[in-house]
Every structure is written in C-alpha cells, then in structure tokens.
Amino acid sequence: AGALAVATTRSPLVPLGPLLAGLADPAGGAVAARVLRLAELASEGQLAARARDFFIQGARAESDQLLVVQCDPFLCPQALINHARHIIQEAQRAALSTLSSSSARCHAVVVVHLPHGIAGRQREYALDFLPPWKNFFVDDVTPEEQAGAGSGSYKTFSSRSAYDLFKDGVLDLNSVVRANYQRALCRVETPTMPAEMSGRYSYAARLEMVGRLLGAAKDGAEGRREEEG
C-alpha cells in the first residue's frame, strides 16, 4: 500500500501549493498533490468522499499521487484529527481491495501545524505510533517565496551566516542582545585564581579589604569633625 504519514511542524497553517508544485519522486517523476484543510470540510462524509476519489483516481494515474490534509489543533481537536486519519486509512484499504496494486503509488500525509501560541492557547498534539502510520517532524514548511527574504524562514537561517542576518536586517541586533544578555551572563563562569594568589586575592580577602577601607574612611571623617570642633 502507499505510505501514510503524520508530519508535525512549527509552521503556521499556510498554503502548501507552492511548496508541492515541483515535487518529484526518487526516480525524478512528477508527483501530483492534492491539498485539503480539515477545518474547511463540512462533514465526515465529505472527507470520506474526497479520500475515496483520491485513491480510486490515483490508482489509474501514471505518476505518484499525494494527498495532503492540513490540520490546526486550535481549530480541530485531536480526536477529530485521529478520526480523519482513520477515514483516510479506510479509504485506502477499500481502494486496495477493489483495484490493482497500482494504488500503492497513492500516498497520504496529515500535516499538523503547531506554531507557538500565547499562554493558555498553546497547540498540542500527542503522537501515537500505530501502524501503518509513520511520524515525521518538519521544522518549517513555509514556501520561501511566501516567507520572503527578510522574514526569517528556515531556509534563510540555515543558508546564511549570523553576520549576514544582522547586516541585512533579518535580525535586529539590539533586540537580540536585550532579550539574551542576562541569560548569557548567567552562563559565564567565575574566573579561578592560581593557588599562590588565592589567599591574598580571594573573595573573602577582598571583602575584608573593603571593610578596612570603609572603616578607615569613617575614622578619617570622624577625626576631621573633631578637629573642626
């Protein structure tokens, strides 16, 4: 049978058409992709019909076929996503029972978008490892054309140096420093002194010296007041 997979990503729910337009199989053949959004389907029957048509029509195609179902856990609870996976799996099984083995060229991927949210509105999705589904994690699925050169896409960060990112304005140096300098200071280790200097320049010895200096300053001030009096 064709592959069934769940792909989780930190990208927000974006159109995947540009990303899948040039998709090719390992042999270099074109892969025809269909993209659905689970939250936009009106009923279970609509998803079942779409999945059934995909596997039946795809089995007659000469190239590999890919069905992509995008899910946002904020709009679709986990139970709904898991039920959608069950519907897709049943549609694949029904197609395999009535058609030839060519339906093995039809694959389905459920993409679960998990962008960072505000407190109290975090998106969550618990993975399971039930066959025949396979699990993958993709950092960013945002097409580069849609993300733009200065938006900080995964490709931008992975292909350019930190110097170029700051120089071209992709990252703001002042904001990065303000957000991370305290954390960086906490990671700085206290310097150690050689054994021959540890007594004279130790922390305790320096505190004692400060105390003596403060005491001397106090005595000097009192002495001047007595002379003036």
Tab-separated table of C-alpha atoms in Angstrom:
chain	number	residue	atom	x	y	z
A	1	ALA	CA	0.000	0.000	0.000
A	2	GLY	CA	1.002	3.614	-0.383
A	3	ALA	CA	2.598	5.393	2.545
A	4	LEU	CA	0.532	7.002	5.303
A	5	ALA	CA	2.292	9.597	7.443
A	6	VAL	CA	1.747	12.293	10.055
A	7	ALA	CA	4.027	15.325	9.778
A	8	THR	CA	4.129	17.825	12.638
A	9	THR	CA	5.622	21.258	12.056
A	10	ARG	CA	6.135	24.560	13.856
A	11	SER	CA	4.945	26.474	10.804
A	12	PRO	CA	1.562	28.191	10.888
A	13	LEU	CA	-1.146	26.922	8.585
A	14	VAL	CA	-0.086	28.282	5.191
A	15	PRO	CA	-0.963	27.279	1.603
A	16	LEU	CA	1.280	24.389	0.595
A	17	GLY	CA	0.597	24.553	-3.134
A	18	PRO	CA	3.841	26.433	-3.995
A	19	LEU	CA	5.875	24.014	-1.888
A	20	LEU	CA	4.396	20.931	-3.578
A	21	ALA	CA	4.364	22.296	-7.133
A	22	GLY	CA	7.771	20.884	-8.037
A	23	LEU	CA	7.534	17.688	-6.003
A	24	ALA	CA	9.231	14.657	-7.561
A	25	ASP	CA	9.658	11.012	-6.612
A	26	PRO	CA	13.120	9.416	-6.101
A	27	ALA	CA	13.204	8.446	-9.782
A	28	GLY	CA	12.615	12.038	-10.860
A	29	GLY	CA	8.995	11.622	-11.901
A	30	ALA	CA	6.455	14.314	-11.105
A	31	VAL	CA	4.145	13.817	-8.115
A	32	ALA	CA	0.609	15.183	-8.343
A	33	ALA	CA	-0.515	16.594	-5.000
A	34	ARG	CA	-3.937	17.463	-3.621
A	35	VAL	CA	-4.217	19.653	-0.534
A	36	LEU	CA	-7.198	19.746	1.840
A	37	ARG	CA	-7.769	21.680	5.050
A	38	LEU	CA	-9.590	19.628	7.629
A	39	ALA	CA	-11.271	22.633	9.256
A	40	GLU	CA	-12.848	23.636	5.926
A	41	LEU	CA	-14.569	20.294	5.325
A	42	ALA	CA	-18.234	20.388	6.256
A	43	SER	CA	-18.682	16.773	7.316
A	44	GLU	CA	-17.129	13.360	7.781
A	45	GLY	CA	-18.795	12.232	4.562
A	46	GLN	CA	-17.102	14.986	2.592
A	47	LEU	CA	-13.662	13.879	3.750
A	48	ALA	CA	-14.518	10.228	3.074
A	49	ALA	CA	-15.650	11.073	-0.464
A	50	ARG	CA	-12.513	13.123	-1.162
A	51	ALA	CA	-10.252	10.378	0.165
A	52	ARG	CA	-12.101	7.657	-1.759
A	53	ASP	CA	-11.893	9.607	-5.018
A	54	PHE	CA	-8.206	10.275	-4.436
A	55	PHE	CA	-7.268	6.621	-4.019
A	56	ILE	CA	-9.513	5.371	-6.841
A	57	GLN	CA	-8.486	8.017	-9.369
A	58	GLY	CA	-4.866	7.959	-8.260
A	59	ALA	CA	-4.650	4.218	-8.839
A	60	ARG	CA	-5.345	4.831	-12.526
A	61	ALA	CA	-2.758	7.609	-12.842
A	62	GLU	CA	0.669	7.007	-14.333
A	63	SER	CA	2.551	9.031	-11.701
A	64	ASP	CA	2.658	9.014	-7.922
A	65	GLN	CA	-0.179	10.816	-6.165
A	66	LEU	CA	-0.072	12.633	-2.819
A	67	LEU	CA	-2.969	13.671	-0.601
A	68	VAL	CA	-2.097	16.323	1.999
A	69	VAL	CA	-4.556	17.130	4.793
A	70	GLN	CA	-3.616	20.222	6.809
A	71	CYS	CA	-4.785	20.374	10.426
A	72	ASP	CA	-4.626	23.109	13.062
A	73	PRO	CA	-5.204	21.686	16.582
A	74	PHE	CA	-6.625	25.052	17.627
A	75	LEU	CA	-9.450	24.532	15.115
A	76	CYS	CA	-9.564	20.727	15.060
A	77	PRO	CA	-9.222	18.757	18.314
A	78	GLN	CA	-7.008	15.700	18.395
A	79	ALA	CA	-9.989	13.338	18.323
A	80	LEU	CA	-11.105	14.877	15.026
A	81	ILE	CA	-7.611	14.622	13.526
A	82	ASN	CA	-7.310	10.982	14.571
A	83	HIS	CA	-10.746	10.246	13.115
A	84	ALA	CA	-9.675	11.853	9.847
A	85	ARG	CA	-6.661	9.541	9.799
A	86	HIS	CA	-8.983	6.574	10.280
A	87	ILE	CA	-11.174	7.704	7.370
A	88	ILE	CA	-8.140	8.051	5.091
A	89	GLN	CA	-6.838	4.630	6.109
A	90	GLU	CA	-10.215	3.000	5.458
A	91	ALA	CA	-10.447	4.682	2.044
A	92	GLN	CA	-7.023	3.322	1.166
A	93	ARG	CA	-7.978	-0.179	2.322
A	94	ALA	CA	-11.187	-0.102	0.275
A	95	ALA	CA	-9.297	1.008	-2.828
A	96	LEU	CA	-6.713	-1.749	-2.410
A	97	SER	CA	-9.428	-4.378	-2.118
A	98	THR	CA	-11.104	-3.388	-5.387
A	99	LEU	CA	-8.238	-2.136	-7.549
A	100	SER	CA	-4.865	-3.414	-8.654
A	101	SER	CA	-1.647	-2.963	-6.746
A	102	SER	CA	-1.021	0.263	-8.669
A	103	SER	CA	-2.854	2.035	-5.850
A	104	ALA	CA	0.388	1.601	-3.919
A	105	ARG	CA	1.509	4.787	-5.669
A	106	CYS	CA	-1.077	6.840	-3.746
A	107	HIS	CA	0.268	8.359	-0.531
A	108	ALA	CA	-1.366	10.479	2.172
A	109	VAL	CA	0.180	12.884	4.681
A	110	VAL	CA	-1.649	14.537	7.571
A	111	VAL	CA	0.203	17.768	8.385
A	112	VAL	CA	-0.365	19.036	11.939
A	113	HIS	CA	0.607	22.696	12.343
A	114	LEU	CA	1.876	23.568	15.830
A	115	PRO	CA	3.060	27.193	15.794
A	116	HIS	CA	3.919	28.782	19.123
A	117	GLY	CA	0.888	30.453	20.705
A	118	ILE	CA	0.197	32.688	23.664
A	119	ALA	CA	-0.155	31.319	27.188
A	120	GLY	CA	-3.372	29.378	27.579
A	121	ARG	CA	-3.786	28.889	23.833
A	122	GLN	CA	-0.943	26.541	23.026
A	123	ARG	CA	-1.492	23.972	20.298
A	124	GLU	CA	-0.814	20.386	21.289
A	125	TYR	CA	-0.909	17.060	19.508
A	126	ALA	CA	0.001	13.730	21.108
A	127	LEU	CA	1.788	11.377	18.745
A	128	ASP	CA	0.985	7.701	18.502
A	129	PHE	CA	2.934	5.028	16.696
A	130	LEU	CA	0.147	2.822	15.400
A	131	PRO	CA	0.911	1.181	12.044
A	132	PRO	CA	0.685	1.808	9.163
A	133	TRP	CA	1.188	5.487	10.051
A	134	LYS	CA	4.686	6.933	10.263
A	135	ASN	CA	5.595	10.116	12.137
A	136	PHE	CA	7.860	12.922	10.959
A	137	PHE	CA	8.762	16.384	12.218
A	138	VAL	CA	9.492	19.222	9.781
A	139	ASP	CA	10.811	22.496	11.196
A	140	ASP	CA	9.332	24.769	8.567
A	141	VAL	CA	7.056	24.097	5.606
A	142	THR	CA	6.562	27.745	4.628
A	143	PRO	CA	7.478	28.226	0.937
A	144	GLU	CA	10.443	30.569	0.521
A	145	GLU	CA	8.521	32.694	-1.982
A	146	GLN	CA	5.771	33.252	0.566
A	147	ALA	CA	8.069	33.738	3.553
A	148	GLY	CA	10.137	36.450	1.870
A	149	ALA	CA	13.850	37.064	2.197
A	150	GLY	CA	13.613	39.037	5.434
A	151	SER	CA	11.027	37.053	7.352
A	152	GLY	CA	13.400	34.564	8.928
A	153	SER	CA	12.357	31.354	7.203
A	154	TYR	CA	14.141	28.098	7.924
A	155	LYS	CA	15.986	28.227	4.596
A	156	THR	CA	17.145	31.782	5.327
A	157	PHE	CA	18.637	30.842	8.697
A	158	SER	CA	20.201	27.584	7.513
A	159	SER	CA	21.943	29.055	4.468
A	160	ARG	CA	23.296	32.382	5.778
A	161	SER	CA	25.757	33.406	8.469
A	162	ALA	CA	24.774	35.318	11.600
A	163	TYR	CA	26.753	38.315	10.330
A	164	ASP	CA	24.708	38.436	7.115
A	165	LEU	CA	21.428	38.059	9.019
A	166	PHE	CA	22.240	41.090	11.185
A	167	LYS	CA	23.750	43.120	8.340
A	168	ASP	CA	20.738	42.636	6.049
A	169	GLY	CA	18.206	43.369	8.777
A	170	VAL	CA	16.729	39.882	9.021
A	171	LEU	CA	17.564	40.019	12.740
A	172	ASP	CA	17.741	43.122	14.914
A	173	LEU	CA	20.964	43.043	16.924
A	174	ASN	CA	19.707	45.333	19.692
A	175	SER	CA	16.598	43.212	20.257
A	176	VAL	CA	18.630	40.003	20.367
A	177	VAL	CA	21.088	41.487	22.877
A	178	ARG	CA	18.330	42.849	25.127
A	179	ALA	CA	16.495	39.528	25.095
A	180	ASN	CA	19.513	37.310	25.780
A	181	TYR	CA	22.239	39.216	27.649
A	182	GLN	CA	21.049	38.217	31.142
A	183	ARG	CA	20.874	34.568	30.134
A	184	ALA	CA	24.350	34.851	28.621
A	185	LEU	CA	25.762	36.419	31.792
A	186	CYS	CA	24.374	33.550	33.867
A	187	ARG	CA	26.370	31.122	31.743
A	188	VAL	CA	29.676	32.939	32.367
A	189	GLU	CA	31.800	31.016	34.853
A	190	THR	CA	33.501	32.778	37.764
A	191	PRO	CA	37.222	33.030	36.966
A	192	THR	CA	39.532	30.932	39.121
A	193	MET	CA	42.790	32.203	40.636
A	194	PRO	CA	46.118	30.420	40.858
A	195	ALA	CA	46.794	28.768	44.196
A	196	GLU	CA	49.575	31.227	45.074
A	197	MET	CA	47.150	34.152	44.697
A	198	SER	CA	44.044	32.579	46.193
A	199	GLY	CA	44.771	33.802	49.736
A	200	ARG	CA	45.543	37.428	49.023
A	201	TYR	CA	43.045	37.969	46.204
A	202	SER	CA	40.262	35.629	47.264
A	203	TYR	CA	36.693	36.869	47.583
A	204	ALA	CA	36.895	36.799	51.386
A	205	ALA	CA	40.178	38.718	51.390
A	206	ARG	CA	38.767	41.378	49.080
A	207	LEU	CA	35.706	41.801	51.314
A	208	GLU	CA	37.982	42.198	54.304
A	209	MET	CA	39.976	44.847	52.440
A	210	VAL	CA	36.789	46.735	51.559
A	211	GLY	CA	35.777	46.642	55.232
A	212	ARG	CA	39.121	48.062	56.325
A	213	LEU	CA	38.931	50.815	53.729
A	214	LEU	CA	35.409	51.747	54.789
A	215	GLY	CA	36.494	51.725	58.430
A	216	ALA	CA	39.485	53.919	57.645
A	217	ALA	CA	37.290	56.360	55.751
A	218	LYS	CA	34.867	56.515	58.674
A	219	ASP	CA	37.673	57.098	61.191
A	220	GLY	CA	39.126	59.818	58.984
A	221	ALA	CA	35.789	61.602	58.722
A	222	GLU	CA	35.284	61.486	62.495
A	223	GLY	CA	38.806	62.797	63.051
A	224	ARG	CA	38.188	65.775	60.782
A	225	ARG	CA	34.962	66.618	62.589
A	226	GLU	CA	36.785	66.577	65.940
A	227	GLU	CA	39.480	68.899	64.604
A	228	GLU	CA	36.902	71.283	63.223
A	229	GLY	CA	35.035	71.227	66.522
